[in-house]
mmCIF file of C-alpha atoms in Angstrom:
data_model
loop_
_atom_site.group_PDB
_atom_site.id
_atom_site.type_symbol
_atom_site.label_atom_id
_atom_site.label_comp_id
_atom_site.label_asym_id
_atom_site.label_seq_id
_atom_site.Cartn_x
_atom_site.Cartn_y
_atom_site.Cartn_z
ATOM 1 C CA MET A 1 -20.921 -33.227 8.541
ATOM 2 C CA ASP A 2 -18.857 -35.965 7.167
ATOM 3 C CA MET A 3 -15.402 -35.806 6.312
ATOM 4 C CA THR A 4 -15.513 -35.575 2.606
ATOM 5 C CA HIS A 5 -18.815 -33.241 2.203
ATOM 6 C CA ARG A 6 -16.577 -30.887 5.373
ATOM 7 C CA MET A 7 -13.797 -31.054 2.488
ATOM 8 C CA ALA A 8 -15.453 -30.168 -0.178
ATOM 9 C CA ALA A 9 -17.702 -27.026 1.556
ATOM 10 C CA HIS A 10 -13.665 -25.175 1.405
ATOM 11 C CA PHE A 11 -13.819 -25.562 -2.411
ATOM 12 C CA ASP A 12 -17.230 -24.065 -2.724
ATOM 13 C CA ALA A 13 -16.285 -21.094 0.161
ATOM 14 C CA ALA A 14 -13.189 -20.157 -2.442
ATOM 15 C CA ILE A 15 -15.211 -19.498 -5.199
ATOM 16 C CA GLN A 16 -17.429 -18.122 -4.004
ATOM 17 C CA THR A 17 -15.399 -15.685 -2.100
ATOM 18 C CA LEU A 18 -13.727 -15.042 -5.748
ATOM 19 C CA GLN A 19 -16.487 -14.330 -7.557
ATOM 20 C CA ALA A 20 -17.418 -12.013 -4.727
ATOM 21 C CA ASN A 21 -14.156 -9.773 -5.200
ATOM 22 C CA ALA A 22 -14.081 -10.098 -8.574
ATOM 23 C CA SER A 23 -15.439 -7.789 -10.154
ATOM 24 C CA ALA A 24 -15.093 -5.065 -7.743
ATOM 25 C CA LEU A 25 -11.088 -5.902 -7.272
ATOM 26 C CA ALA A 26 -10.078 -5.814 -10.886
ATOM 27 C CA PRO A 27 -9.945 -2.520 -11.976
ATOM 28 C CA ALA A 28 -7.569 -2.196 -8.520
ATOM 29 C CA LEU A 29 -5.482 -4.900 -9.840
ATOM 30 C CA ALA A 30 -5.140 -3.443 -13.385
ATOM 31 C CA SER A 31 -3.920 0.097 -11.883
ATOM 32 C CA GLY A 32 -1.364 -2.128 -9.740
ATOM 33 C CA VAL A 33 -0.435 -3.374 -13.103
ATOM 34 C CA ASP A 34 0.313 -0.094 -14.281
ATOM 35 C CA LEU A 35 2.238 0.966 -10.573
ATOM 36 C CA LEU A 36 4.254 -2.515 -11.023
ATOM 37 C CA PHE A 37 5.424 -2.559 -14.742
ATOM 38 C CA SER A 38 6.089 1.993 -14.252
ATOM 39 C CA ALA A 39 8.727 1.529 -11.789
ATOM 40 C CA LEU A 40 10.484 -2.098 -12.490
ATOM 41 C CA THR A 41 10.615 -0.063 -16.436
ATOM 42 C CA SER A 42 12.093 2.616 -15.469
ATOM 43 C CA ASN A 43 14.877 0.656 -12.838
ATOM 44 C CA ALA A 44 12.708 1.522 -9.690
ATOM 45 C CA ARG A 45 13.050 -1.960 -7.555
ATOM 46 C CA ILE A 46 9.641 -3.904 -5.672
ATOM 47 C CA LEU A 47 10.520 -4.794 -1.713
ATOM 48 C CA ALA A 48 7.631 -7.107 -0.303
ATOM 49 C CA CYS A 49 6.724 -7.673 2.657
ATOM 50 C CA GLY A 50 4.374 -9.592 5.251
ATOM 51 C CA ASN A 51 3.686 -12.086 7.099
ATOM 52 C CA GLY A 52 3.014 -15.496 8.945
ATOM 53 C CA GLY A 53 1.618 -16.358 5.662
ATOM 54 C CA SER A 54 1.189 -12.980 4.061
ATOM 55 C CA ALA A 55 5.107 -13.231 4.555
ATOM 56 C CA THR A 56 5.426 -16.387 1.967
ATOM 57 C CA ASP A 57 3.126 -14.352 0.039
ATOM 58 C CA ALA A 58 5.988 -11.551 -0.287
ATOM 59 C CA GLN A 59 8.217 -14.695 -0.870
ATOM 60 C CA HIS A 60 6.586 -15.998 -3.517
ATOM 61 C CA PHE A 61 5.710 -12.383 -5.141
ATOM 62 C CA VAL A 62 9.374 -12.260 -4.857
ATOM 63 C CA ALA A 63 10.498 -15.088 -6.020
ATOM 64 C CA GLU A 64 7.906 -14.769 -9.767
ATOM 65 C CA LEU A 65 9.047 -11.795 -10.721
ATOM 66 C CA VAL A 66 13.480 -12.094 -9.751
ATOM 67 C CA GLY A 67 12.282 -15.979 -11.489
ATOM 68 C CA ARG A 68 9.940 -15.881 -13.799
ATOM 69 C CA PHE A 69 6.202 -16.072 -14.075
ATOM 70 C CA GLU A 70 4.904 -18.457 -17.164
ATOM 71 C CA ARG A 71 7.178 -17.330 -19.685
ATOM 72 C CA GLU A 72 11.054 -16.716 -20.521
ATOM 73 C CA ARG A 73 11.830 -12.992 -19.768
ATOM 74 C CA LEU A 74 14.713 -11.051 -18.081
ATOM 75 C CA PRO A 75 14.589 -11.631 -14.218
ATOM 76 C CA LEU A 76 13.294 -8.112 -12.414
ATOM 77 C CA ALA A 77 14.100 -6.476 -9.586
ATOM 78 C CA GLY A 78 12.074 -7.554 -6.291
ATOM 79 C CA LEU A 79 13.158 -8.012 -2.929
ATOM 80 C CA ALA A 80 11.795 -9.893 0.095
ATOM 81 C CA LEU A 81 11.726 -8.390 3.525
ATOM 82 C CA ASN A 82 10.818 -11.166 5.661
ATOM 83 C CA THR A 83 14.058 -13.475 4.460
ATOM 84 C CA ASP A 84 17.088 -12.775 5.902
ATOM 85 C CA THR A 85 17.265 -13.940 9.161
ATOM 86 C CA ALA A 86 19.778 -12.169 10.923
ATOM 87 C CA ILE A 87 18.014 -8.558 9.774
ATOM 88 C CA LEU A 88 14.994 -10.028 11.954
ATOM 89 C CA THR A 89 16.580 -10.938 14.041
ATOM 90 C CA ALA A 90 18.696 -8.130 14.542
ATOM 91 C CA VAL A 91 16.967 -5.326 14.370
ATOM 92 C CA GLY A 92 13.588 -7.372 15.837
ATOM 93 C CA ASN A 93 16.465 -7.405 19.391
ATOM 94 C CA ASP A 94 17.735 -4.553 19.101
ATOM 95 C CA TYR A 95 14.867 -2.096 17.988
ATOM 96 C CA GLY A 96 11.226 -4.617 18.004
ATOM 97 C CA TYR A 97 9.635 -6.413 16.260
ATOM 98 C CA GLU A 98 7.642 -3.033 14.887
ATOM 99 C CA THR A 99 10.339 -2.113 13.118
ATOM 100 C CA VAL A 100 11.833 -4.821 10.804
ATOM 101 C CA PHE A 101 10.148 -3.856 7.864
ATOM 102 C CA GLU A 102 10.435 -0.471 8.242
ATOM 103 C CA ARG A 103 14.376 -0.536 9.349
ATOM 104 C CA GLN A 104 15.073 -1.529 5.764
ATOM 105 C CA VAL A 105 12.706 0.175 3.905
ATOM 106 C CA ASN A 106 14.198 2.986 4.794
ATOM 107 C CA ALA A 107 17.408 0.866 4.198
ATOM 108 C CA LEU A 108 17.414 0.328 0.854
ATOM 109 C CA GLY A 109 13.718 1.622 -0.906
ATOM 110 C CA GLN A 110 14.828 4.490 -3.722
ATOM 111 C CA PRO A 111 11.834 7.222 -4.708
ATOM 112 C CA GLY A 112 9.553 5.503 -7.144
ATOM 113 C CA ASP A 113 9.799 2.122 -5.502
ATOM 114 C CA VAL A 114 7.025 -0.149 -4.803
ATOM 115 C CA LEU A 115 6.778 -1.350 -1.261
ATOM 116 C CA VAL A 116 4.098 -5.065 -1.964
ATOM 117 C CA ALA A 117 2.388 -4.818 2.000
ATOM 118 C CA ILE A 118 0.264 -8.019 2.947
ATOM 119 C CA SER A 119 -2.215 -7.925 5.363
ATOM 120 C CA THR A 120 -5.111 -10.087 5.954
ATOM 121 C CA SER A 121 -6.470 -7.971 8.929
ATOM 122 C CA GLY A 122 -4.832 -5.266 7.751
ATOM 123 C CA ASN A 123 -3.342 -3.481 11.394
ATOM 124 C CA SER A 124 0.548 -5.230 12.035
ATOM 125 C CA PRO A 125 2.457 -3.259 13.294
ATOM 126 C CA ASN A 126 5.584 -4.199 11.058
ATOM 127 C CA VAL A 127 3.540 -3.303 7.413
ATOM 128 C CA LEU A 128 2.075 -0.342 9.237
ATOM 129 C CA ARG A 129 5.454 1.589 10.141
ATOM 130 C CA ALA A 130 6.441 -0.724 6.609
ATOM 131 C CA ILE A 131 4.239 1.368 4.239
ATOM 132 C CA GLU A 132 5.061 5.273 6.696
ATOM 133 C CA ALA A 133 8.605 4.881 6.312
ATOM 134 C CA ALA A 134 7.656 3.934 2.105
ATOM 135 C CA HIS A 135 6.207 7.118 1.670
ATOM 136 C CA ASP A 136 8.718 9.057 3.527
ATOM 137 C CA ARG A 137 10.704 8.180 1.050
ATOM 138 C CA GLU A 138 8.299 8.945 -1.626
ATOM 139 C CA MET A 139 7.808 5.081 -2.536
ATOM 140 C CA SER A 140 4.024 3.371 -3.508
ATOM 141 C CA VAL A 141 2.385 1.477 -1.489
ATOM 142 C CA ILE A 142 0.539 -1.717 -3.020
ATOM 143 C CA ALA A 143 -1.200 -3.469 0.494
ATOM 144 C CA LEU A 144 -2.893 -6.405 -0.025
ATOM 145 C CA THR A 145 -5.731 -6.590 3.106
ATOM 146 C CA GLY A 146 -8.628 -8.127 4.236
ATOM 147 C CA LYS A 147 -11.412 -7.561 7.215
ATOM 148 C CA GLY A 148 -11.685 -3.938 5.560
ATOM 149 C CA GLY A 149 -8.855 -3.177 5.233
ATOM 150 C CA GLY A 150 -7.916 -1.580 8.899
ATOM 151 C CA MET A 151 -5.861 0.869 9.826
ATOM 152 C CA ILE A 152 -3.537 0.122 6.632
ATOM 153 C CA SER A 153 -6.800 1.048 4.662
ATOM 154 C CA GLY A 154 -6.052 4.951 6.907
ATOM 155 C CA LEU A 155 -2.688 5.131 5.780
ATOM 156 C CA LEU A 156 -2.893 5.414 1.359
ATOM 157 C CA GLN A 157 -2.411 7.250 -0.412
ATOM 158 C CA GLU A 158 -4.128 8.281 -3.941
ATOM 159 C CA THR A 159 -0.939 6.913 -5.288
ATOM 160 C CA ASP A 160 -0.875 4.121 -3.872
ATOM 161 C CA VAL A 161 -2.730 0.817 -4.865
ATOM 162 C CA HIS A 162 -5.482 -1.094 -2.132
ATOM 163 C CA LEU A 163 -6.373 -4.597 -2.657
ATOM 164 C CA CYS A 164 -8.579 -5.519 -0.025
ATOM 165 C CA VAL A 165 -10.964 -8.552 -0.358
ATOM 166 C CA ALA A 166 -14.198 -8.306 1.206
ATOM 167 C CA HIS A 167 -14.326 -11.397 3.980
ATOM 168 C CA ASP A 168 -13.821 -11.553 6.977
ATOM 169 C CA ARG A 169 -12.177 -15.155 7.522
ATOM 170 C CA THR A 170 -8.007 -15.894 7.143
ATOM 171 C CA MET A 171 -7.277 -18.576 4.741
ATOM 172 C CA ARG A 172 -10.659 -17.495 2.025
ATOM 173 C CA ILE A 173 -8.280 -13.371 2.564
ATOM 174 C CA GLN A 174 -5.257 -15.337 1.813
ATOM 175 C CA GLU A 175 -5.883 -17.555 -1.248
ATOM 176 C CA VAL A 176 -7.858 -14.157 -2.841
ATOM 177 C CA HIS A 177 -4.403 -12.462 -1.880
ATOM 178 C CA ILE A 178 -2.165 -15.450 -3.818
ATOM 179 C CA VAL A 179 -4.597 -15.164 -7.059
ATOM 180 C CA LEU A 180 -4.594 -11.160 -6.236
ATOM 181 C CA LEU A 181 -0.461 -11.669 -6.669
ATOM 182 C CA HIS A 182 -0.632 -14.365 -9.386
ATOM 183 C CA ALA A 183 -2.796 -12.054 -11.669
ATOM 184 C CA LEU A 184 -0.644 -9.050 -10.592
ATOM 185 C CA CYS A 185 2.496 -10.998 -12.522
ATOM 186 C CA ASP A 186 0.958 -11.899 -15.309
ATOM 187 C CA GLY A 187 -0.373 -8.517 -15.766
ATOM 188 C CA ILE A 188 3.206 -7.880 -15.405
ATOM 189 C CA ASP A 189 4.349 -10.604 -18.118
ATOM 190 C CA ALA A 190 1.274 -9.016 -20.514
ATOM 191 C CA LEU A 191 3.032 -5.942 -20.172
ATOM 192 C CA LEU A 192 6.499 -6.513 -21.105
ATOM 193 C CA LEU A 193 6.243 -8.855 -23.427
ATOM 194 C CA GLY A 194 3.664 -7.137 -25.651
ATOM 195 C CA ASP A 195 0.540 -9.649 -24.697
ATOM 196 C CA SER A 196 -2.589 -8.731 -25.137
ATOM 197 C CA ALA A 197 -4.320 -11.374 -24.152
#
């Protein structure tokens, strides 16, 4: 295979993965928008977490909330739990890396807040513990996973939203995750700004 063909194949695979997941995830996405909109319009906050590429996705999502997505609006209350190196290193050193998000959820989370938990495998120990802490604090969870949902799928409650990408390859899952996060942002803005288009 020449390199040009190899590169083109990535576009084909990404398109196929997006199309394969579109109809399956659209209803859950709509539920996620409703959950986030309800929280944000009730003075609750959105906390987000993930590791590696998922950490970047969590930061990206929160940046769209606090800054703006595509249109001018008031800033929305969001916080990425993977951005404070002092907290991450102190908690990781003193209590173990698996607690770095759980401890922040326990410190910052309030009933009515929403945790956006991102893990392509669905098995990240620190994300699992963050979900458990969120439930203990009467928070809802929107989980973005892949590979069948992993252990996260067994932790979720009826009031939670599971956006599980039907694929086993990490990069394809991450590509869909960013589309899902952008769709959530668009849905929030559409409700806030009265745009039904």
